Amino acid sequence: METLLIVDDDVSLLETLTMHFEEIEQDDGQPRYQVVTATSAAAGLKAAQESMPSVVILDMMLPDRTGLEIIEEMKGLCGDARIILVTAYHDMETTIRAMKAGAFDYIHKPFPDPAALDLVVERALEYRQLSRRADEVHRENAVVRLGDIVGTSPSMQQLVKEIGKVTGSSATVLINGESGTGKELIARVIHNYSYDEPRPFIGINCSAIVDTLLESELFGHEKGAFTGAVSGKPGKFELAEDGTVFLDEIGDMSLMLQAKLLRVLQEREFERVGGVKRVKLRARVIAATHRNLADEVAQGRFREDLYQRLKVITLFIPPLRERREDISLLVKHLLERINEKVHKRVTRVPHEVMERLTLLPWRGNVRELENVLTRAVVLAPGDVLRGDDLPSLEASPSAPLDAQRAPSAASAMFAAPAVDDASLIPTLEEAERQLIARAMAVTKGHKGRTCQILGISRPTLERKLQKFGLAQAHGPQVHPYPVKDAS
């Protein structure tokens, strides 16, 4: 139902127009318009603020002010409502002034045919809806291309291949990855490569909104559905049309809303909150989470049937610490973006600084790397990224707490040999094996604790244990490095 505000000092005309518009029905038999009236400029402005109309029919000559005088104020009060100015005088100059002031149309009284006025109002509503769609697309559908996915590591190359396969279908996609890995970036790439023409990309963070508001954000609501619902509002599923709805952090959604979402995915239709009309779901759904949904299902915190619906296609984004070979490329890419944002030209990264960036734990992944670089760029006095403005390896804000409290074990692993003998330096693979073995020894074989110390995921640890033959070892006592007689 659309709200129509009519401001005119002719009371009989107000009564006639009110009856006329209130008799118009939608396809489902519900009233098409709710009509609000006012007989003065002051009353009209107040009504506009209270009712938030979709269309305003505004008389040019009112007792206290002219319609032309209040059109700007009216637009400020009721947002994107379309304003139709009405006058009994045929004045070309006033017509030009009205259109210049932002009126959608300018018509003359007496109306030759009610159907003609109906046509103008319907056209105003249509243009309003088109404008809303264009604004939504411009705001939400930032063009993101494959070039924005930075990385040449095997895991990222595999991810790009999987994205290429996904874009050829409209299947539901579930993206797994730690916070800060770039799940929304991947979702936008999938969206932009799935369609030949621009379509809406509508994202919502399921963990950032309370349940009562999240339901309204997803499905929309009708006027009066709850306190404060002064007008109807379409939800994300409706605004996405035949584009994409991105549900970020879906693992944090309540069980109640999970049930409603499952129904929407099964039936491909939904109702606005407080409404009865069924709305078709035309959009593709991409969901993302940092949680292991299989574990959440086992713990009873996530519906198994919804999990099965979501994981038609599953993509995994590796954490930054598992693709350290990509860090130098990411630093270059991010510096370009940061320099543009803060209006600086920090382009040189000394070798020792890049080496430190490569070794940091990056528990916050790419998002943390960008934040650290932004701070360093802002503080840099020239065009060189200074190591003084970066976290230290021993007390990095992203490092595990144990590493901050007791860095000696890690220092022993990577300390320079007392004697300058290259044969004392192990291979990278051997050093990794020894580090994992030492961590398992310290934690007495507790894999979860070992993952926290090393800053790796549980699947990665399991793979490493198998690779190095440590799967059955629980706390082997090994030296950090094989020690040779240097004498």
CSV table of C-alpha atoms in Angstrom, one decimal:
chain,number,residue,atom,x,y,z
A,1,MET,CA,0.0,0.0,0.0
A,2,GLU,CA,1.3,3.4,-1.0
A,3,THR,CA,0.7,6.6,1.0
A,4,LEU,CA,-0.7,9.5,-1.0
A,5,LEU,CA,-0.6,13.0,0.5
A,6,ILE,CA,-3.0,15.6,-1.0
A,7,VAL,CA,-2.5,19.2,0.1
A,8,ASP,CA,-5.3,21.6,-1.1
A,9,ASP,CA,-7.5,24.2,0.5
A,10,ASP,CA,-10.5,23.0,-1.6
A,11,VAL,CA,-12.2,20.7,0.9
A,12,SER,CA,-14.7,19.3,-1.6
A,13,LEU,CA,-11.9,18.4,-3.9
A,14,LEU,CA,-10.0,16.6,-1.1
A,15,GLU,CA,-13.1,14.5,-0.4
A,16,THR,CA,-13.6,13.6,-4.0
A,17,LEU,CA,-10.0,12.7,-4.6
A,18,THR,CA,-9.9,10.7,-1.3
A,19,MET,CA,-12.9,8.6,-2.3
A,20,HIS,CA,-11.5,8.1,-5.8
A,21,PHE,CA,-8.0,6.9,-4.7
A,22,GLU,CA,-9.2,4.8,-1.8
A,23,GLU,CA,-11.4,2.8,-4.2
A,24,ILE,CA,-8.5,1.7,-6.3
A,25,GLU,CA,-7.4,-1.9,-5.5
A,26,GLN,CA,-4.2,-3.9,-6.0
A,27,ASP,CA,-4.2,-7.3,-7.8
A,28,ASP,CA,-4.7,-9.1,-4.5
A,29,GLY,CA,-7.8,-7.0,-3.7
A,30,GLN,CA,-6.0,-4.9,-1.0
A,31,PRO,CA,-6.3,-1.0,-1.2
A,32,ARG,CA,-3.7,0.5,-3.5
A,33,TYR,CA,-3.5,3.8,-1.6
A,34,GLN,CA,-3.7,5.2,1.9
A,35,VAL,CA,-4.8,8.8,1.5
A,36,VAL,CA,-3.7,11.6,3.8
A,37,THR,CA,-5.0,15.2,3.4
A,38,ALA,CA,-4.2,18.7,4.5
A,39,THR,CA,-5.7,22.1,3.8
A,40,SER,CA,-2.7,24.4,4.4
A,41,ALA,CA,1.1,24.5,3.8
A,42,ALA,CA,1.8,24.1,7.5
A,43,ALA,CA,-0.5,21.1,7.9
A,44,GLY,CA,0.9,19.6,4.7
A,45,LEU,CA,4.5,19.8,5.9
A,46,LYS,CA,3.5,18.2,9.2
A,47,ALA,CA,1.5,15.4,7.5
A,48,ALA,CA,4.5,14.8,5.2
A,49,GLN,CA,6.8,14.3,8.2
A,50,GLU,CA,4.4,12.0,9.9
A,51,SER,CA,3.1,9.9,7.0
A,52,MET,CA,6.2,9.7,4.8
A,53,PRO,CA,4.2,9.6,1.6
A,54,SER,CA,5.3,8.0,-1.7
A,55,VAL,CA,3.6,10.7,-3.8
A,56,VAL,CA,2.4,14.3,-2.9
A,57,ILE,CA,-0.3,16.1,-4.8
A,58,LEU,CA,0.4,19.7,-3.9
A,59,ASP,CA,-1.8,22.7,-4.7
A,60,MET,CA,0.1,25.8,-5.9
A,61,MET,CA,-2.0,28.4,-4.1
A,62,LEU,CA,-2.5,27.7,-0.3
A,63,PRO,CA,-3.8,30.0,2.4
A,64,ASP,CA,-0.5,30.5,4.2
A,65,ARG,CA,2.2,29.8,1.6
A,66,THR,CA,2.5,28.7,-2.1
A,67,GLY,CA,3.3,25.2,-3.1
A,68,LEU,CA,6.3,26.5,-4.9
A,69,GLU,CA,7.7,28.0,-1.7
A,70,ILE,CA,7.4,24.8,0.3
A,71,ILE,CA,8.5,22.2,-2.3
A,72,GLU,CA,12.1,22.1,-1.1
A,73,GLU,CA,11.0,21.8,2.5
A,74,MET,CA,8.5,19.1,1.5
A,75,LYS,CA,11.2,17.1,-0.3
A,76,GLY,CA,13.5,17.3,2.7
A,77,LEU,CA,10.8,15.9,5.0
A,78,CYS,CA,9.6,13.0,2.9
A,79,GLY,CA,12.7,11.8,1.2
A,80,ASP,CA,12.3,10.5,-2.3
A,81,ALA,CA,8.5,11.1,-2.5
A,82,ARG,CA,7.5,12.4,-6.0
A,83,ILE,CA,5.7,15.8,-5.8
A,84,ILE,CA,3.0,16.7,-8.3
A,85,LEU,CA,2.1,20.4,-8.3
A,86,VAL,CA,-1.4,21.5,-9.2
A,87,THR,CA,-2.7,24.9,-10.2
A,88,ALA,CA,-5.8,26.5,-11.7
A,89,TYR,CA,-3.7,28.9,-13.6
A,90,HIS,CA,-1.9,28.3,-16.9
A,91,ASP,CA,1.4,30.0,-16.5
A,92,MET,CA,4.4,28.9,-18.5
A,93,GLU,CA,6.9,30.7,-16.3
A,94,THR,CA,5.5,29.1,-13.2
A,95,THR,CA,5.6,25.7,-14.9
A,96,ILE,CA,9.3,26.1,-15.6
A,97,ARG,CA,10.0,27.3,-12.1
A,98,ALA,CA,8.1,24.3,-10.6
A,99,MET,CA,10.0,21.7,-12.7
A,100,LYS,CA,13.3,23.4,-11.8
A,101,ALA,CA,12.4,23.3,-8.1
A,102,GLY,CA,12.1,19.5,-8.4
A,103,ALA,CA,8.5,18.8,-9.1
A,104,PHE,CA,7.9,15.5,-10.8
A,105,ASP,CA,5.0,16.9,-12.8
A,106,TYR,CA,2.8,20.0,-13.1
A,107,ILE,CA,-0.9,19.6,-13.9
A,108,HIS,CA,-3.8,22.0,-14.2
A,109,LYS,CA,-7.2,22.1,-12.6
A,110,PRO,CA,-9.9,21.2,-13.2
A,111,PHE,CA,-8.8,17.7,-14.0
A,112,PRO,CA,-10.2,16.6,-17.4
A,113,ASP,CA,-10.4,13.0,-16.3
A,114,PRO,CA,-9.7,11.2,-13.1
A,115,ALA,CA,-7.9,8.5,-15.2
A,116,ALA,CA,-5.4,11.2,-16.3
A,117,LEU,CA,-4.5,12.0,-12.7
A,118,ASP,CA,-4.3,8.2,-12.0
A,119,LEU,CA,-1.8,7.9,-14.8
A,120,VAL,CA,0.4,10.7,-13.5
A,121,VAL,CA,0.4,9.3,-9.9
A,122,GLU,CA,1.3,5.8,-11.2
A,123,ARG,CA,4.1,7.2,-13.3
A,124,ALA,CA,5.4,9.0,-10.3
A,125,LEU,CA,5.4,5.8,-8.3
A,126,GLU,CA,7.1,3.9,-11.1
A,127,TYR,CA,9.9,6.5,-11.4
A,128,ARG,CA,10.4,6.5,-7.7
A,129,GLN,CA,10.8,2.7,-7.7
A,130,LEU,CA,13.3,2.9,-10.6
A,131,SER,CA,15.2,5.6,-8.8
A,132,ARG,CA,15.4,3.5,-5.7
A,133,ARG,CA,16.7,0.5,-7.6
A,134,ALA,CA,19.3,2.6,-9.4
A,135,ASP,CA,20.5,4.0,-6.0
A,136,GLU,CA,20.7,0.5,-4.5
A,137,VAL,CA,22.7,-0.8,-7.4
A,138,HIS,CA,25.1,2.1,-7.3
A,139,ARG,CA,25.5,1.9,-3.6
A,140,GLU,CA,25.7,-1.9,-3.2
A,141,ASN,CA,27.0,-3.2,-6.5
A,142,ALA,CA,30.5,-1.9,-6.6
A,143,VAL,CA,32.3,-3.5,-9.5
A,144,VAL,CA,34.8,-6.0,-8.2
A,145,ARG,CA,36.8,-8.1,-10.6
A,146,LEU,CA,39.1,-11.1,-10.4
A,147,GLY,CA,42.1,-8.7,-10.3
A,148,ASP,CA,41.0,-7.7,-6.8
A,149,ILE,CA,41.8,-11.2,-5.6
A,150,VAL,CA,45.5,-10.9,-5.0
A,151,GLY,CA,47.6,-14.1,-4.7
A,152,THR,CA,49.6,-16.6,-6.7
A,153,SER,CA,49.8,-19.3,-4.0
A,154,PRO,CA,48.4,-22.7,-5.0
A,155,SER,CA,45.4,-22.3,-2.6
A,156,MET,CA,44.4,-19.0,-4.2
A,157,GLN,CA,44.8,-20.4,-7.7
A,158,GLN,CA,42.5,-23.3,-6.8
A,159,LEU,CA,40.0,-20.8,-5.3
A,160,VAL,CA,39.9,-18.8,-8.5
A,161,LYS,CA,39.3,-21.9,-10.5
A,162,GLU,CA,36.4,-22.8,-8.3
A,163,ILE,CA,35.0,-19.3,-8.6
A,164,GLY,CA,35.1,-19.7,-12.4
A,165,LYS,CA,33.0,-22.9,-12.2
A,166,VAL,CA,30.5,-21.3,-9.7
A,167,THR,CA,29.7,-18.3,-11.9
A,168,GLY,CA,28.3,-20.6,-14.6
A,169,SER,CA,25.3,-21.5,-12.4
A,170,SER,CA,22.8,-19.9,-10.0
A,171,ALA,CA,23.3,-22.4,-7.2
A,172,THR,CA,23.5,-21.3,-3.6
A,173,VAL,CA,27.1,-20.8,-2.4
A,174,LEU,CA,28.5,-21.1,1.1
A,175,ILE,CA,31.9,-19.3,1.7
A,176,ASN,CA,34.0,-20.4,4.7
A,177,GLY,CA,36.9,-18.5,6.0
A,178,GLU,CA,38.2,-16.7,9.1
A,179,SER,CA,37.2,-13.1,9.8
A,180,GLY,CA,39.2,-10.7,7.6
A,181,THR,CA,40.0,-13.2,4.8
A,182,GLY,CA,37.8,-11.4,2.2
A,183,LYS,CA,34.5,-13.4,2.1
A,184,GLU,CA,32.5,-10.5,0.8
A,185,LEU,CA,35.1,-9.8,-1.9
A,186,ILE,CA,34.7,-13.3,-3.2
A,187,ALA,CA,30.9,-13.0,-3.1
A,188,ARG,CA,31.1,-9.8,-5.2
A,189,VAL,CA,33.4,-11.4,-7.7
A,190,ILE,CA,31.0,-14.4,-8.1
A,191,HIS,CA,28.1,-11.9,-8.5
A,192,ASN,CA,29.8,-9.7,-11.1
A,193,TYR,CA,31.0,-12.6,-13.2
A,194,SER,CA,27.6,-14.4,-13.1
A,195,TYR,CA,25.7,-11.8,-15.1
A,196,ASP,CA,26.3,-10.0,-18.4
A,197,GLU,CA,24.5,-6.8,-17.2
A,198,PRO,CA,24.6,-5.0,-13.9
A,199,ARG,CA,22.2,-6.4,-11.2
A,200,PRO,CA,21.8,-5.6,-7.5
A,201,PHE,CA,24.2,-7.0,-5.0
A,202,ILE,CA,22.5,-6.7,-1.6
A,203,GLY,CA,24.6,-7.6,1.5
A,204,ILE,CA,23.7,-7.9,5.2
A,205,ASN,CA,25.7,-8.9,8.2
A,206,CYS,CA,23.6,-11.3,10.2
A,207,SER,CA,25.6,-10.9,13.3
A,208,ALA,CA,25.3,-7.1,13.5
A,209,ILE,CA,21.5,-6.8,13.8
A,210,VAL,CA,19.2,-8.1,16.5
A,211,ASP,CA,16.7,-10.8,15.5
A,212,THR,CA,13.6,-8.6,15.5
A,213,LEU,CA,15.2,-6.1,13.2
A,214,LEU,CA,17.0,-8.7,11.1
A,215,GLU,CA,13.7,-10.3,10.1
A,216,SER,CA,12.4,-6.9,8.9
A,217,GLU,CA,15.7,-6.2,7.0
A,218,LEU,CA,15.6,-9.6,5.2
A,219,PHE,CA,11.9,-9.8,4.4
A,220,GLY,CA,10.7,-6.2,4.7
A,221,HIS,CA,7.6,-5.1,6.6
A,222,GLU,CA,4.2,-3.5,6.1
A,223,LYS,CA,3.1,-0.2,7.6
A,224,GLY,CA,2.0,-0.8,11.2
A,225,ALA,CA,3.7,-4.2,11.5
A,226,PHE,CA,5.4,-3.0,14.7
A,227,THR,CA,6.0,0.1,16.7
A,228,GLY,CA,7.8,2.6,14.5
A,229,ALA,CA,6.8,1.1,11.2
A,230,VAL,CA,5.2,4.3,9.9
A,231,SER,CA,5.4,3.0,6.3
A,232,GLY,CA,6.0,-0.1,4.3
A,233,LYS,CA,9.5,-1.1,3.4
A,234,PRO,CA,10.9,-3.8,1.1
A,235,GLY,CA,13.5,-6.2,2.5
A,236,LYS,CA,16.9,-7.3,1.2
A,237,PHE,CA,15.4,-10.3,-0.6
A,238,GLU,CA,12.9,-8.0,-2.4
A,239,LEU,CA,15.4,-5.3,-3.3
A,240,ALA,CA,17.9,-7.8,-4.7
A,241,GLU,CA,15.4,-8.7,-7.5
A,242,ASP,CA,17.1,-11.1,-9.9
A,243,GLY,CA,20.6,-10.2,-8.5
A,244,THR,CA,22.4,-11.6,-5.4
A,245,VAL,CA,21.6,-11.5,-1.7
A,246,PHE,CA,24.8,-11.9,0.4
A,247,LEU,CA,24.2,-13.2,4.0
A,248,ASP,CA,27.4,-12.6,5.9
A,249,GLU,CA,28.1,-14.4,9.2
A,250,ILE,CA,25.1,-16.6,8.7
A,251,GLY,CA,26.5,-18.9,11.4
A,252,ASP,CA,25.4,-16.3,14.0
A,253,MET,CA,21.8,-16.3,12.9
A,254,SER,CA,19.3,-17.4,15.5
A,255,LEU,CA,17.5,-20.8,15.2
A,256,MET,CA,14.1,-19.0,14.8
A,257,LEU,CA,15.3,-17.0,11.8
A,258,GLN,CA,17.2,-20.1,10.4
A,259,ALA,CA,13.8,-21.9,10.2
A,260,LYS,CA,12.3,-18.9,8.3
A,261,LEU,CA,15.2,-18.7,6.0
A,262,LEU,CA,15.0,-22.4,5.3
A,263,ARG,CA,11.4,-22.0,4.2
A,264,VAL,CA,12.3,-19.2,1.9
A,265,LEU,CA,15.0,-21.2,0.2
A,266,GLN,CA,12.7,-24.2,-0.1
A,267,GLU,CA,9.6,-22.4,-1.4
A,268,ARG,CA,11.4,-19.5,-3.2
A,269,GLU,CA,8.9,-17.0,-1.8
A,270,PHE,CA,8.3,-15.1,1.4
A,271,GLU,CA,6.0,-12.5,3.1
A,272,ARG,CA,6.8,-9.1,4.5
A,273,VAL,CA,6.5,-8.8,8.3
A,274,GLY,CA,2.9,-8.0,9.0
A,275,GLY,CA,1.9,-8.8,5.4
A,276,VAL,CA,-0.1,-11.5,3.6
A,277,LYS,CA,1.0,-11.1,0.0
A,278,ARG,CA,3.6,-13.7,-1.2
A,279,VAL,CA,6.7,-12.3,-2.8
A,280,LYS,CA,8.8,-14.4,-5.1
A,281,LEU,CA,12.5,-14.8,-4.3
A,282,ARG,CA,14.3,-14.3,-7.6
A,283,ALA,CA,17.7,-13.6,-6.3
A,284,ARG,CA,20.7,-15.9,-5.9
A,285,VAL,CA,21.8,-16.5,-2.3
A,286,ILE,CA,25.4,-16.5,-1.2
A,287,ALA,CA,26.2,-17.1,2.5
A,288,ALA,CA,29.4,-16.8,4.4
A,289,THR,CA,30.6,-17.6,7.9
A,290,HIS,CA,33.8,-17.9,9.9
A,291,ARG,CA,32.3,-20.7,11.9
A,292,ASN,CA,32.5,-24.4,11.1
A,293,LEU,CA,28.8,-25.1,10.4
A,294,ALA,CA,29.2,-28.9,10.7
A,295,ASP,CA,30.4,-28.4,14.3
A,296,GLU,CA,27.6,-25.9,14.9
A,297,VAL,CA,25.1,-28.5,13.7
A,298,ALA,CA,26.6,-31.1,16.0
A,299,GLN,CA,26.3,-28.7,18.9
A,300,GLY,CA,22.7,-27.9,18.1
A,301,ARG,CA,23.3,-24.3,17.2
A,302,PHE,CA,22.6,-24.6,13.5
A,303,ARG,CA,19.9,-26.4,11.6
A,304,GLU,CA,21.2,-29.4,9.6
A,305,ASP,CA,18.5,-29.0,7.0
A,306,LEU,CA,19.5,-25.4,6.4
A,307,TYR,CA,23.2,-26.3,6.3
A,308,GLN,CA,22.5,-28.9,3.6
A,309,ARG,CA,20.6,-26.2,1.6
A,310,LEU,CA,23.4,-23.7,1.9
A,311,LYS,CA,26.4,-25.9,1.1
A,312,VAL,CA,25.3,-26.8,-2.5
A,313,ILE,CA,28.7,-25.3,-3.4
A,314,THR,CA,31.2,-24.6,-0.7
A,315,LEU,CA,34.3,-22.4,-1.1
A,316,PHE,CA,37.1,-22.1,1.5
A,317,ILE,CA,39.3,-19.0,1.7
A,318,PRO,CA,42.7,-19.9,3.3
A,319,PRO,CA,43.9,-17.6,6.2
A,320,LEU,CA,46.8,-15.3,5.3
A,321,ARG,CA,49.3,-17.2,7.5
A,322,GLU,CA,48.8,-20.2,5.3
A,323,ARG,CA,49.7,-18.3,2.1
A,324,ARG,CA,52.6,-16.1,3.2
A,325,GLU,CA,54.0,-16.1,-0.4
A,326,ASP,CA,51.1,-13.8,-1.3
A,327,ILE,CA,51.9,-11.2,1.4
A,328,SER,CA,54.3,-9.1,-0.7
A,329,LEU,CA,51.8,-8.9,-3.5
A,330,LEU,CA,49.1,-7.9,-1.1
A,331,VAL,CA,51.3,-5.2,0.5
A,332,LYS,CA,51.8,-3.6,-3.0
A,333,HIS,CA,48.1,-3.9,-3.8
A,334,LEU,CA,47.0,-2.5,-0.5
A,335,LEU,CA,49.5,0.4,-0.5
A,336,GLU,CA,48.1,1.7,-3.8
A,337,ARG,CA,44.6,1.7,-2.3
A,338,ILE,CA,45.7,3.2,1.0
A,339,ASN,CA,47.9,6.0,-0.6
A,340,GLU,CA,44.9,7.0,-2.7
A,341,LYS,CA,42.6,7.1,0.4
A,342,VAL,CA,45.0,9.1,2.7
A,343,HIS,CA,46.6,11.2,-0.1
A,344,LYS,CA,50.1,10.0,0.4
A,345,ARG,CA,52.8,8.3,-1.7
A,346,VAL,CA,54.4,5.7,0.4
A,347,THR,CA,55.7,3.3,-2.2
A,348,ARG,CA,59.0,1.9,-1.0
A,349,VAL,CA,59.1,-1.1,1.3
A,350,PRO,CA,62.7,-2.0,2.5
A,351,HIS,CA,63.6,-5.7,2.4
A,352,GLU,CA,63.8,-6.1,6.2
A,353,VAL,CA,60.3,-4.5,6.6
A,354,MET,CA,58.8,-6.8,4.0
A,355,GLU,CA,60.4,-9.7,5.7
A,356,ARG,CA,58.9,-8.7,9.0
A,357,LEU,CA,55.5,-8.3,7.4
A,358,THR,CA,55.8,-11.8,6.0
A,359,LEU,CA,56.6,-13.4,9.4
A,360,LEU,CA,53.9,-11.7,11.4
A,361,PRO,CA,51.1,-14.1,12.5
A,362,TRP,CA,48.2,-12.1,11.0
A,363,ARG,CA,45.4,-13.6,13.1
A,364,GLY,CA,43.1,-10.9,11.7
A,365,ASN,CA,44.1,-11.8,8.1
A,366,VAL,CA,44.0,-9.4,5.2
A,367,ARG,CA,41.9,-6.9,7.1
A,368,GLU,CA,44.5,-6.7,9.9
A,369,LEU,CA,47.3,-6.3,7.3
A,370,GLU,CA,45.4,-3.4,5.7
A,371,ASN,CA,44.9,-1.7,9.1
A,372,VAL,CA,48.6,-2.1,10.0
A,373,LEU,CA,49.7,-0.7,6.6
A,374,THR,CA,47.2,2.2,6.9
A,375,ARG,CA,48.7,3.2,10.3
A,376,ALA,CA,52.2,2.9,8.9
A,377,VAL,CA,51.4,5.0,5.8
A,378,VAL,CA,49.8,7.7,7.9
A,379,LEU,CA,52.8,7.9,10.2
A,380,ALA,CA,55.5,7.6,7.5
A,381,PRO,CA,57.4,11.0,7.0
A,382,GLY,CA,58.3,10.3,3.4
A,383,ASP,CA,57.8,7.6,0.8
A,384,VAL,CA,59.4,4.7,2.7
A,385,LEU,CA,57.4,2.3,4.9
A,386,ARG,CA,59.2,2.3,8.2
A,387,GLY,CA,59.7,-0.8,10.4
A,388,ASP,CA,59.3,1.4,13.5
A,389,ASP,CA,55.6,1.8,12.7
A,390,LEU,CA,54.9,-1.9,12.4
A,391,PRO,CA,54.1,-4.5,15.2
A,392,SER,CA,57.2,-6.4,16.4
A,393,LEU,CA,57.5,-10.1,16.0
A,394,GLU,CA,57.8,-10.6,19.7
A,395,ALA,CA,54.8,-8.5,20.8
A,396,SER,CA,52.5,-8.3,17.8
A,397,PRO,CA,48.9,-7.4,18.5
A,398,SER,CA,48.0,-10.3,16.3
A,399,ALA,CA,50.3,-12.8,17.8
A,400,PRO,CA,48.9,-15.5,20.1
A,401,LEU,CA,49.0,-14.6,23.7
A,402,ASP,CA,51.6,-17.3,24.6
A,403,ALA,CA,54.0,-16.0,22.0
A,404,GLN,CA,53.8,-12.6,23.6
A,405,ARG,CA,54.4,-13.9,27.1
A,406,ALA,CA,57.2,-16.4,26.2
A,407,PRO,CA,58.9,-15.7,22.9
A,408,SER,CA,62.0,-17.5,23.9
A,409,ALA,CA,61.0,-20.8,22.4
A,410,ALA,CA,60.3,-19.2,19.0
A,411,SER,CA,63.5,-17.2,19.3
A,412,ALA,CA,65.5,-20.3,19.9
A,413,MET,CA,64.0,-21.9,16.8
A,414,PHE,CA,65.1,-19.0,14.6
A,415,ALA,CA,68.1,-17.6,16.4
A,416,ALA,CA,71.3,-17.3,14.3
A,417,PRO,CA,73.8,-20.1,15.0
A,418,ALA,CA,76.7,-19.2,17.3
A,419,VAL,CA,79.1,-20.3,14.7
A,420,ASP,CA,78.9,-19.0,11.1
A,421,ASP,CA,78.3,-22.4,9.5
A,422,ALA,CA,75.6,-22.8,6.9
A,423,SER,CA,75.4,-26.5,7.5
A,424,LEU,CA,73.8,-25.8,10.9
A,425,ILE,CA,70.8,-24.1,9.3
A,426,PRO,CA,68.0,-26.6,8.6
A,427,THR,CA,65.8,-26.6,5.6
A,428,LEU,CA,62.5,-24.8,5.8
A,429,GLU,CA,60.6,-28.1,5.8
A,430,GLU,CA,62.7,-29.5,8.6
A,431,ALA,CA,62.3,-26.3,10.7
A,432,GLU,CA,58.6,-26.5,10.2
A,433,ARG,CA,58.6,-30.2,11.3
A,434,GLN,CA,60.6,-29.4,14.4
A,435,LEU,CA,58.4,-26.4,15.3
A,436,ILE,CA,55.2,-28.4,15.1
A,437,ALA,CA,56.8,-31.3,17.1
A,438,ARG,CA,58.0,-28.8,19.8
A,439,ALA,CA,54.5,-27.3,20.0
A,440,MET,CA,52.9,-30.7,20.4
A,441,ALA,CA,55.4,-31.5,23.1
A,442,VAL,CA,54.7,-28.3,25.0
A,443,THR,CA,50.9,-28.9,24.9
A,444,LYS,CA,51.3,-32.6,25.6
A,445,GLY,CA,49.5,-33.5,22.3
A,446,HIS,CA,46.6,-31.1,22.8
A,447,LYS,CA,45.8,-30.2,19.1
A,448,GLY,CA,43.5,-27.3,19.8
A,449,ARG,CA,46.1,-25.7,22.0
A,450,THR,CA,48.8,-26.4,19.4
A,451,CYS,CA,46.7,-24.7,16.8
A,452,GLN,CA,46.5,-21.6,19.0
A,453,ILE,CA,50.3,-21.5,19.6
A,454,LEU,CA,51.2,-22.0,15.9
A,455,GLY,CA,48.4,-19.8,14.6
A,456,ILE,CA,47.1,-22.4,12.2
A,457,SER,CA,43.7,-24.1,11.6
A,458,ARG,CA,42.9,-27.6,12.8
A,459,PRO,CA,42.7,-29.1,9.3
A,460,THR,CA,46.1,-27.6,8.5
A,461,LEU,CA,47.6,-29.1,11.7
A,462,GLU,CA,46.2,-32.5,10.8
A,463,ARG,CA,47.7,-32.3,7.3
A,464,LYS,CA,51.1,-31.3,8.7
A,465,LEU,CA,51.1,-34.1,11.3
A,466,GLN,CA,50.4,-36.6,8.6
A,467,LYS,CA,53.0,-35.1,6.3
A,468,PHE,CA,55.8,-35.2,9.0
A,469,GLY,CA,54.8,-38.5,10.5
A,470,LEU,CA,53.8,-36.9,13.8
A,471,ALA,CA,50.2,-38.0,13.8
A,472,GLN,CA,50.7,-40.5,16.6
A,473,ALA,CA,53.3,-38.5,18.5
A,474,HIS,CA,52.1,-36.8,21.7
A,475,GLY,CA,54.9,-34.6,23.0
A,476,PRO,CA,58.1,-36.0,21.5
A,477,GLN,CA,61.2,-34.5,23.1
A,478,VAL,CA,63.2,-33.0,20.2
A,479,HIS,CA,65.8,-30.4,19.9
A,480,PRO,CA,64.9,-27.2,18.0
A,481,TYR,CA,67.8,-27.9,15.6
A,482,PRO,CA,70.1,-30.8,15.1
A,483,VAL,CA,73.3,-29.7,16.8
A,484,LYS,CA,76.6,-30.5,15.2
A,485,ASP,CA,80.1,-30.2,16.7
A,486,ALA,CA,81.4,-26.9,15.5
A,487,SER,CA,84.9,-27.5,16.8
